[in-house]
Amino acid sequence: MMLSRAVLAFVLLAALTQCASDETLAAYGGAEATWHLRDIDGEPSQTNATLLFPAPGVVSGSGPCNSYHGQQTAPYPWFEAKNISTTKRACPDLAAEGRYLKSLRAMTLSEIAGDTLILSNDAGREMIFQAQ
């Protein structure tokens, strides 16, 4: 049985629409908040670092010194922050910022539980954010 051109066009359009849908953390509640870093690896954060998902595939926020943006296209519950670039302001907390961004890049899993976002990896590392 051959499909009519209209049916074939509909099937192709539906497939393309499905490919374009956002399956990242942003679509599962991540985009609904500004996430404030609470702790890294069990140590309370002394910084005002934030994490946002302003558009599908985009991650941004502010570290202790600079704002940043990059890509996050891994499907939920996976997480992969890549191609992160930052502004270049100097400040006394550059070491904390380096730790924050290095930790963010190391995370591979995500979970949203109410107003808490947990990023983790197989090595047992963890970042906990609170929605505000």
Short mmCIF file of N, CA, C and O in Angstrom, two decimals:
data_model
loop_
_atom_site.label_atom_id
_atom_site.label_comp_id
_atom_site.label_asym_id
_atom_site.label_seq_id
_atom_site.Cartn_x
_atom_site.Cartn_y
_atom_site.Cartn_z
N MET A 1 0.84 -1.17 0.00
CA MET A 1 0.00 0.00 0.00
C MET A 1 0.89 1.24 0.00
O MET A 1 1.77 1.40 0.82
N MET A 2 0.67 2.12 -0.92
CA MET A 2 1.46 3.34 -1.02
C MET A 2 0.78 4.47 -0.26
O MET A 2 -0.44 4.58 -0.28
N LEU A 3 1.59 5.27 0.40
CA LEU A 3 1.04 6.43 1.11
C LEU A 3 0.84 7.57 0.12
O LEU A 3 1.64 7.78 -0.77
N SER A 4 -0.23 8.29 0.32
CA SER A 4 -0.45 9.45 -0.52
C SER A 4 0.57 10.51 -0.16
O SER A 4 1.17 10.50 0.92
N ARG A 5 0.81 11.44 -1.03
CA ARG A 5 1.77 12.52 -0.77
C ARG A 5 1.37 13.35 0.44
O ARG A 5 2.20 13.78 1.22
N ALA A 6 0.07 13.57 0.63
CA ALA A 6 -0.39 14.36 1.78
C ALA A 6 -0.09 13.63 3.08
O ALA A 6 0.37 14.23 4.05
N VAL A 7 -0.32 12.32 3.12
CA VAL A 7 -0.03 11.54 4.32
C VAL A 7 1.47 11.51 4.57
O VAL A 7 1.93 11.69 5.70
N LEU A 8 2.24 11.31 3.53
CA LEU A 8 3.69 11.29 3.66
C LEU A 8 4.21 12.64 4.15
O LEU A 8 5.07 12.69 5.04
N ALA A 9 3.68 13.73 3.63
CA ALA A 9 4.08 15.07 4.08
C ALA A 9 3.75 15.27 5.55
O ALA A 9 4.54 15.82 6.31
N PHE A 10 2.56 14.81 5.96
CA PHE A 10 2.16 14.92 7.36
C PHE A 10 3.11 14.13 8.26
O PHE A 10 3.52 14.60 9.31
N VAL A 11 3.44 12.91 7.88
CA VAL A 11 4.34 12.07 8.68
C VAL A 11 5.71 12.73 8.79
O VAL A 11 6.29 12.78 9.88
N LEU A 12 6.23 13.26 7.71
CA LEU A 12 7.53 13.94 7.74
C LEU A 12 7.48 15.19 8.61
O LEU A 12 8.39 15.45 9.39
N LEU A 13 6.42 15.96 8.51
CA LEU A 13 6.27 17.16 9.33
C LEU A 13 6.18 16.80 10.81
O LEU A 13 6.81 17.44 11.65
N ALA A 14 5.44 15.75 11.13
CA ALA A 14 5.33 15.31 12.52
C ALA A 14 6.69 14.86 13.04
O ALA A 14 7.06 15.16 14.18
N ALA A 15 7.45 14.16 12.22
CA ALA A 15 8.78 13.70 12.64
C ALA A 15 9.72 14.88 12.87
O ALA A 15 10.47 14.91 13.85
N LEU A 16 9.67 15.87 11.99
CA LEU A 16 10.52 17.06 12.17
C LEU A 16 10.12 17.84 13.41
O LEU A 16 10.98 18.35 14.13
N THR A 17 8.84 17.95 13.67
CA THR A 17 8.37 18.65 14.86
C THR A 17 8.84 17.94 16.12
O THR A 17 9.27 18.57 17.07
N GLN A 18 8.80 16.62 16.10
CA GLN A 18 9.26 15.85 17.26
C GLN A 18 10.75 16.06 17.48
O GLN A 18 11.20 16.18 18.60
N CYS A 19 11.53 16.13 16.42
CA CYS A 19 12.97 16.36 16.54
C CYS A 19 13.27 17.74 17.11
O CYS A 19 14.27 17.93 17.79
N ALA A 20 12.41 18.70 16.84
CA ALA A 20 12.66 20.07 17.26
C ALA A 20 12.19 20.33 18.69
O ALA A 20 12.50 21.36 19.26
N SER A 21 11.45 19.40 19.29
CA SER A 21 10.95 19.64 20.64
C SER A 21 12.09 19.61 21.65
O SER A 21 13.10 18.94 21.46
N ASP A 22 11.93 20.35 22.72
CA ASP A 22 12.96 20.46 23.75
C ASP A 22 12.80 19.32 24.73
O ASP A 22 11.79 19.19 25.41
N GLU A 23 13.80 18.49 24.84
CA GLU A 23 13.80 17.37 25.78
C GLU A 23 14.82 17.59 26.89
O GLU A 23 15.16 16.68 27.62
N THR A 24 15.33 18.81 27.02
CA THR A 24 16.34 19.11 28.01
C THR A 24 15.71 19.43 29.36
O THR A 24 14.49 19.53 29.50
N LEU A 25 16.55 19.66 30.32
CA LEU A 25 16.12 20.05 31.67
C LEU A 25 15.20 21.26 31.64
O LEU A 25 14.28 21.36 32.45
N ALA A 26 15.40 22.15 30.69
CA ALA A 26 14.57 23.35 30.58
C ALA A 26 13.09 22.99 30.41
O ALA A 26 12.22 23.64 30.98
N ALA A 27 12.81 21.95 29.65
CA ALA A 27 11.42 21.56 29.40
C ALA A 27 10.79 20.82 30.58
O ALA A 27 9.58 20.64 30.61
N TYR A 28 11.59 20.43 31.53
CA TYR A 28 11.09 19.67 32.67
C TYR A 28 11.11 20.48 33.96
O TYR A 28 11.29 19.95 35.04
N GLY A 29 10.94 21.78 33.84
CA GLY A 29 10.85 22.65 35.00
C GLY A 29 12.06 23.54 35.22
O GLY A 29 12.02 24.45 36.03
N GLY A 30 13.14 23.29 34.51
CA GLY A 30 14.35 24.08 34.70
C GLY A 30 14.22 25.52 34.26
O GLY A 30 14.82 26.42 34.85
N ALA A 31 13.42 25.76 33.23
CA ALA A 31 13.29 27.11 32.68
C ALA A 31 12.37 28.00 33.51
O ALA A 31 12.29 29.20 33.27
N GLU A 32 11.72 27.43 34.49
CA GLU A 32 10.73 28.18 35.25
C GLU A 32 11.29 28.97 36.41
O GLU A 32 10.54 29.61 37.14
N ALA A 33 12.62 28.94 36.61
CA ALA A 33 13.18 29.59 37.79
C ALA A 33 14.59 30.11 37.52
O ALA A 33 15.24 29.72 36.56
N THR A 34 15.02 30.98 38.41
CA THR A 34 16.44 31.32 38.51
C THR A 34 16.96 30.46 39.64
O THR A 34 16.46 30.51 40.77
N TRP A 35 17.95 29.63 39.35
CA TRP A 35 18.49 28.68 40.30
C TRP A 35 19.71 29.27 40.98
O TRP A 35 20.68 29.65 40.32
N HIS A 36 19.69 29.36 42.30
CA HIS A 36 20.79 29.92 43.09
C HIS A 36 21.58 28.77 43.72
O HIS A 36 21.00 27.89 44.35
N LEU A 37 22.89 28.80 43.54
CA LEU A 37 23.75 27.76 44.07
C LEU A 37 23.66 27.73 45.59
O LEU A 37 23.87 28.74 46.26
N ARG A 38 23.36 26.55 46.12
CA ARG A 38 23.29 26.37 47.58
C ARG A 38 24.55 25.69 48.10
O ARG A 38 25.09 26.09 49.11
N ASP A 39 24.98 24.62 47.40
CA ASP A 39 26.24 24.01 47.80
C ASP A 39 26.86 23.19 46.68
O ASP A 39 26.19 22.80 45.73
N ILE A 40 28.17 22.98 46.81
CA ILE A 40 28.94 22.14 45.89
C ILE A 40 29.60 21.05 46.72
O ILE A 40 30.33 21.35 47.67
N ASP A 41 29.33 19.81 46.37
CA ASP A 41 29.94 18.66 47.05
C ASP A 41 29.77 18.71 48.56
O ASP A 41 30.69 18.43 49.32
N GLY A 42 28.59 19.13 49.00
CA GLY A 42 28.28 19.15 50.42
C GLY A 42 28.77 20.36 51.18
O GLY A 42 28.50 20.50 52.37
N GLU A 43 29.48 21.26 50.51
CA GLU A 43 29.97 22.48 51.15
C GLU A 43 29.05 23.65 50.79
O GLU A 43 28.83 23.91 49.61
N PRO A 44 28.52 24.36 51.78
CA PRO A 44 27.65 25.50 51.48
C PRO A 44 28.38 26.55 50.63
O PRO A 44 29.56 26.82 50.83
N SER A 45 27.66 27.08 49.68
CA SER A 45 28.22 28.10 48.80
C SER A 45 28.25 29.46 49.50
O SER A 45 27.28 29.83 50.16
N GLN A 46 29.33 30.16 49.34
CA GLN A 46 29.46 31.51 49.88
C GLN A 46 29.34 32.54 48.76
O GLN A 46 29.68 33.70 48.96
N THR A 47 28.87 32.11 47.58
CA THR A 47 28.77 33.00 46.43
C THR A 47 27.32 33.23 46.05
O THR A 47 26.42 32.57 46.56
N ASN A 48 27.11 34.11 45.11
CA ASN A 48 25.77 34.38 44.61
C ASN A 48 25.60 33.81 43.19
O ASN A 48 24.92 34.39 42.37
N ALA A 49 26.21 32.67 42.90
CA ALA A 49 26.14 32.07 41.58
C ALA A 49 24.72 31.63 41.23
O ALA A 49 23.99 31.13 42.09
N THR A 50 24.35 31.83 39.97
CA THR A 50 23.02 31.45 39.50
C THR A 50 23.13 30.61 38.23
O THR A 50 24.13 30.65 37.52
N LEU A 51 22.06 29.90 37.95
CA LEU A 51 21.94 29.06 36.76
C LEU A 51 20.56 29.28 36.18
O LEU A 51 19.56 29.26 36.90
N LEU A 52 20.51 29.54 34.87
CA LEU A 52 19.23 29.75 34.18
C LEU A 52 19.21 28.95 32.89
O LEU A 52 20.26 28.64 32.32
N PHE A 53 18.01 28.67 32.42
CA PHE A 53 17.78 28.00 31.15
C PHE A 53 16.84 28.89 30.34
O PHE A 53 15.64 28.63 30.26
N PRO A 54 17.37 29.97 29.73
CA PRO A 54 16.52 30.98 29.11
C PRO A 54 15.87 30.57 27.79
O PRO A 54 14.90 31.19 27.37
N ALA A 55 16.40 29.54 27.13
CA ALA A 55 15.87 29.08 25.85
C ALA A 55 16.28 27.63 25.67
O ALA A 55 17.24 27.17 26.31
N PRO A 56 15.58 26.89 24.83
CA PRO A 56 15.98 25.50 24.60
C PRO A 56 17.45 25.40 24.19
O PRO A 56 17.90 26.12 23.30
N GLY A 57 18.18 24.54 24.87
CA GLY A 57 19.58 24.32 24.54
C GLY A 57 20.55 25.34 25.07
O GLY A 57 21.75 25.26 24.81
N VAL A 58 20.06 26.30 25.85
CA VAL A 58 20.91 27.38 26.35
C VAL A 58 20.99 27.33 27.87
O VAL A 58 19.98 27.12 28.54
N VAL A 59 22.19 27.53 28.39
CA VAL A 59 22.40 27.66 29.82
C VAL A 59 23.11 28.99 30.03
O VAL A 59 23.95 29.40 29.23
N SER A 60 22.75 29.70 31.09
CA SER A 60 23.40 30.97 31.39
C SER A 60 23.29 31.23 32.88
O SER A 60 22.69 30.46 33.62
N GLY A 61 23.86 32.33 33.31
CA GLY A 61 23.78 32.69 34.71
C GLY A 61 24.90 33.62 35.08
O GLY A 61 25.54 34.23 34.23
N SER A 62 25.15 33.68 36.38
CA SER A 62 26.26 34.49 36.87
C SER A 62 27.06 33.66 37.86
O SER A 62 26.50 32.93 38.66
N GLY A 63 28.36 33.79 37.74
CA GLY A 63 29.26 33.17 38.71
C GLY A 63 29.55 34.19 39.80
O GLY A 63 28.93 35.25 39.85
N PRO A 64 30.50 33.90 40.65
CA PRO A 64 30.86 34.86 41.68
C PRO A 64 31.36 36.20 41.13
O PRO A 64 31.24 37.22 41.80
N CYS A 65 31.88 36.20 39.89
CA CYS A 65 32.43 37.44 39.31
C CYS A 65 31.80 37.84 37.99
O CYS A 65 31.62 39.01 37.73
N ASN A 66 31.54 36.88 37.14
CA ASN A 66 31.16 37.15 35.76
C ASN A 66 29.87 36.45 35.37
O ASN A 66 29.49 35.44 35.97
N SER A 67 29.23 36.97 34.34
CA SER A 67 28.10 36.26 33.76
C SER A 67 28.65 35.26 32.74
O SER A 67 29.76 35.41 32.25
N TYR A 68 27.85 34.24 32.45
CA TYR A 68 28.29 33.21 31.51
C TYR A 68 27.10 32.73 30.69
O TYR A 68 25.95 32.94 31.04
N HIS A 69 27.42 32.07 29.59
CA HIS A 69 26.39 31.40 28.79
C HIS A 69 27.06 30.27 28.02
O HIS A 69 28.27 30.26 27.81
N GLY A 70 26.25 29.30 27.66
CA GLY A 70 26.75 28.15 26.92
C GLY A 70 25.60 27.30 26.43
O GLY A 70 24.47 27.78 26.31
N GLN A 71 25.90 26.05 26.16
CA GLN A 71 24.90 25.13 25.64
C GLN A 71 24.63 24.02 26.64
O GLN A 71 25.52 23.59 27.38
N GLN A 72 23.39 23.53 26.63
CA GLN A 72 22.98 22.36 27.39
C GLN A 72 21.91 21.67 26.57
O GLN A 72 20.75 22.05 26.62
N THR A 73 22.31 20.69 25.77
CA THR A 73 21.38 20.05 24.85
C THR A 73 21.12 18.58 25.19
O THR A 73 20.37 17.93 24.48
N ALA A 74 21.70 18.09 26.27
CA ALA A 74 21.48 16.69 26.65
C ALA A 74 20.03 16.50 27.10
O ALA A 74 19.47 17.33 27.80
N PRO A 75 19.40 15.40 26.70
CA PRO A 75 18.01 15.16 27.11
C PRO A 75 17.93 14.83 28.60
O PRO A 75 18.81 14.19 29.15
N TYR A 76 16.85 15.31 29.22
CA TYR A 76 16.61 15.06 30.65
C TYR A 76 16.50 13.57 30.89
O TYR A 76 15.87 12.89 30.11
N PRO A 77 17.13 13.03 31.90
CA PRO A 77 17.75 13.64 33.07
C PRO A 77 19.24 13.91 32.92
O PRO A 77 19.90 14.28 33.88
N TRP A 78 19.80 13.72 31.73
CA TRP A 78 21.22 13.99 31.56
C TRP A 78 21.47 15.49 31.50
O TRP A 78 20.57 16.28 31.22
N PHE A 79 22.71 15.86 31.75
CA PHE A 79 23.10 17.27 31.77
C PHE A 79 24.51 17.38 31.21
O PHE A 79 25.38 16.57 31.52
N GLU A 80 24.71 18.37 30.34
CA GLU A 80 26.03 18.61 29.78
C GLU A 80 26.17 20.09 29.46
O GLU A 80 25.62 20.57 28.47
N ALA A 81 26.88 20.81 30.30
CA ALA A 81 27.14 22.23 30.05
C ALA A 81 28.41 22.30 29.22
O ALA A 81 29.47 21.84 29.64
N LYS A 82 28.30 22.87 28.02
CA LYS A 82 29.46 22.94 27.14
C LYS A 82 29.51 24.28 26.43
O LYS A 82 28.53 25.03 26.43
N ASN A 83 30.65 24.55 25.84
CA ASN A 83 30.89 25.81 25.13
C ASN A 83 30.55 27.02 26.00
O ASN A 83 29.93 27.97 25.54
N ILE A 84 30.96 26.96 27.25
CA ILE A 84 30.67 28.06 28.18
C ILE A 84 31.68 29.18 27.98
O ILE A 84 32.88 28.96 27.95
N SER A 85 31.15 30.38 27.82
CA SER A 85 32.00 31.56 27.75
C SER A 85 31.53 32.54 28.82
O SER A 85 30.38 32.55 29.21
N THR A 86 32.47 33.34 29.30
CA THR A 86 32.17 34.27 30.38
C THR A 86 32.62 35.67 30.01
O THR A 86 33.44 35.87 29.12
N THR A 87 32.08 36.63 30.75
CA THR A 87 32.62 37.97 30.66
C THR A 87 33.98 37.93 31.36
O THR A 87 34.35 36.92 31.96
N LYS A 88 34.73 39.00 31.30
CA LYS A 88 36.12 38.96 31.79
C LYS A 88 36.40 39.98 32.90
O LYS A 88 37.46 40.58 32.94
N ARG A 89 35.48 40.16 33.82
CA ARG A 89 35.72 41.08 34.93
C ARG A 89 36.62 40.43 35.97
O ARG A 89 36.47 39.26 36.28
N ALA A 90 37.50 41.20 36.53
CA ALA A 90 38.35 40.72 37.62
C ALA A 90 37.63 40.97 38.94
O ALA A 90 36.88 41.93 39.07
N CYS A 91 37.86 40.08 39.89
CA CYS A 91 37.30 40.25 41.22
C CYS A 91 38.05 39.34 42.17
O CYS A 91 38.74 38.42 41.74
N PRO A 92 37.87 39.53 43.46
CA PRO A 92 38.59 38.70 44.42
C PRO A 92 38.12 37.24 44.46
O PRO A 92 38.81 36.40 45.02
N ASP A 93 36.97 36.93 43.87
CA ASP A 93 36.43 35.58 43.93
C ASP A 93 36.68 34.77 42.65
O ASP A 93 35.93 33.84 42.35
N LEU A 94 37.73 35.09 41.89
CA LEU A 94 37.99 34.35 40.66
C LEU A 94 38.25 32.87 40.91
O LEU A 94 37.86 32.02 40.11
N ALA A 95 38.87 32.52 42.02
CA ALA A 95 39.10 31.11 42.35
C ALA A 95 37.76 30.39 42.56
O ALA A 95 37.56 29.27 42.08
N ALA A 96 36.84 31.03 43.26
CA ALA A 96 35.51 30.44 43.48
C ALA A 96 34.76 30.31 42.16
O ALA A 96 34.05 29.32 41.93
N GLU A 97 34.92 31.28 41.29
CA GLU A 97 34.26 31.21 39.99
C GLU A 97 34.82 30.06 39.16
O GLU A 97 34.06 29.31 38.54
N GLY A 98 36.14 29.90 39.19
CA GLY A 98 36.75 28.78 38.47
C GLY A 98 36.23 27.45 38.98
O GLY A 98 35.93 26.54 38.19
N ARG A 99 36.10 27.31 40.29
CA ARG A 99 35.58 26.08 40.89
C ARG A 99 34.13 25.85 40.46
O ARG A 99 33.74 24.74 40.13
N TYR A 100 33.32 26.92 40.48
CA TYR A 100 31.92 26.81 40.09
C TYR A 100 31.79 26.33 38.64
O TYR A 100 31.08 25.37 38.34
N LEU A 101 32.50 27.00 37.72
CA LEU A 101 32.37 26.65 36.31
C LEU A 101 32.94 25.27 36.01
O LEU A 101 32.38 24.52 35.21
N LYS A 102 34.05 24.91 36.66
CA LYS A 102 34.62 23.58 36.48
C LYS A 102 33.64 22.52 36.98
O LYS A 102 33.44 21.48 36.34
N SER A 103 33.01 22.78 38.12
CA SER A 103 32.02 21.84 38.67
C SER A 103 30.82 21.73 37.74
O SER A 103 30.32 20.62 37.49
N LEU A 104 30.34 22.85 37.23
CA LEU A 104 29.19 22.84 36.33
C LEU A 104 29.48 21.99 35.09
O LEU A 104 28.64 21.19 34.67
N ARG A 105 30.68 22.13 34.53
CA ARG A 105 31.06 21.34 33.35
C ARG A 105 31.16 19.85 33.67
O ARG A 105 31.02 19.01 32.79
N ALA A 106 31.43 19.50 34.92
CA ALA A 106 31.62 18.09 35.32
C ALA A 106 30.31 17.36 35.58
O ALA A 106 30.29 16.13 35.67
N MET A 107 29.21 18.07 35.69
CA MET A 107 27.92 17.44 36.00
C MET A 107 27.36 16.71 34.78
O MET A 107 27.48 17.20 33.66
N THR A 108 26.74 15.55 35.02
CA THR A 108 26.20 14.75 33.92
C THR A 108 24.74 14.34 34.11
O THR A 108 24.12 13.84 33.18
N LEU A 109 24.21 14.50 35.31
CA LEU A 109 22.82 14.14 35.59
C LEU A 109 22.10 15.30 36.26
O LEU A 109 22.73 16.10 36.96
N SER A 110 20.79 15.38 36.07
CA SER A 110 20.01 16.45 36.69
C SER A 110 18.71 15.88 37.24
O SER A 110 18.18 14.89 36.75
N GLU A 111 18.23 16.56 38.28
CA GLU A 111 16.95 16.19 38.88
C GLU A 111 16.33 17.44 39.49
O GLU A 111 17.00 18.20 40.19
N ILE A 112 15.05 17.64 39.22
CA ILE A 112 14.31 18.72 39.85
C ILE A 112 13.33 18.11 40.82
O ILE A 112 12.53 17.24 40.46
N ALA A 113 13.41 18.54 42.07
CA ALA A 113 12.50 18.08 43.12
C ALA A 113 11.93 19.33 43.79
O ALA A 113 12.57 19.93 44.64
N GLY A 114 10.74 19.74 43.36
CA GLY A 114 10.13 20.96 43.88
C GLY A 114 10.95 22.17 43.51
O GLY A 114 11.19 22.42 42.34
N ASP A 115 11.42 22.91 44.51
CA ASP A 115 12.22 24.11 44.24
C ASP A 115 13.72 23.85 44.35
O ASP A 115 14.51 24.76 44.52
N THR A 116 14.12 22.57 44.22
CA THR A 116 15.52 22.19 44.31
C THR A 116 15.97 21.53 43.00
O THR A 116 15.28 20.65 42.47
N LEU A 117 17.10 21.96 42.50
CA LEU A 117 17.73 21.37 41.32
C LEU A 117 19.02 20.72 41.78
O LEU A 117 19.85 21.37 42.42
N ILE A 118 19.17 19.44 41.49
CA ILE A 118 20.37 18.71 41.86
C ILE A 118 21.08 18.29 40.57
O ILE A 118 20.50 17.62 39.72
N LEU A 119 22.33 18.72 40.44
CA LEU A 119 23.19 18.26 39.36
C LEU A 119 24.22 17.34 39.99
O LEU A 119 24.75 17.63 41.06
N SER A 120 24.52 16.22 39.32
CA SER A 120 25.46 15.27 39.88
C SER A 120 26.21 14.56 38.76
O SER A 120 25.92 14.77 37.58
N ASN A 121 27.17 13.71 39.17
CA ASN A 121 27.86 12.87 38.19
C ASN A 121 28.20 11.52 38.82
O ASN A 121 27.98 11.31 40.02
N ASP A 122 28.72 10.61 38.01
CA ASP A 122 29.03 9.26 38.48
C ASP A 122 30.18 9.22 39.48
O ASP A 122 30.35 8.22 40.17
N ALA A 123 30.96 10.27 39.55
CA ALA A 123 32.08 10.32 40.50
C ALA A 123 31.62 10.72 41.90
O ALA A 123 32.43 10.83 42.81
N GLY A 124 30.32 10.96 42.08
CA GLY A 124 29.78 11.32 43.38
C GLY A 124 29.77 12.81 43.66
O GLY A 124 29.43 13.24 44.76
N ARG A 125 30.12 13.62 42.68
CA ARG A 125 30.07 15.07 42.85
C ARG A 125 28.64 15.55 42.73
O ARG A 125 27.81 14.92 42.07
N GLU A 126 28.35 16.71 43.35
CA GLU A 126 26.98 17.20 43.37
C GLU A 126 26.96 18.71 43.54
O GLU A 126 27.74 19.28 44.29
N MET A 127 26.04 19.34 42.83
CA MET A 127 25.75 20.76 42.99
C MET A 127 24.26 20.86 43.28
O MET A 127 23.44 20.27 42.59
N ILE A 128 23.91 21.63 44.30
CA ILE A 128 22.50 21.81 44.65
C ILE A 128 22.14 23.28 44.50
O ILE A 128 22.85 24.16 45.03
N PHE A 129 21.06 23.52 43.78
CA PHE A 129 20.56 24.87 43.53
C PHE A 129 19.15 24.99 44.11
O PHE A 129 18.40 24.02 44.15
N GLN A 130 18.80 26.19 44.52
CA GLN A 130 17.47 26.49 45.06
C GLN A 130 16.79 27.50 44.14
O GLN A 130 17.41 28.50 43.77
N ALA A 131 15.54 27.26 43.79
CA ALA A 131 14.79 28.20 42.97
C ALA A 131 14.40 29.42 43.78
O ALA A 131 14.01 29.30 44.93
N GLN A 132 14.51 30.58 43.16
CA GLN A 132 14.09 31.83 43.81
C GLN A 132 13.52 32.75 42.77
O GLN A 132 13.77 32.66 41.63
#
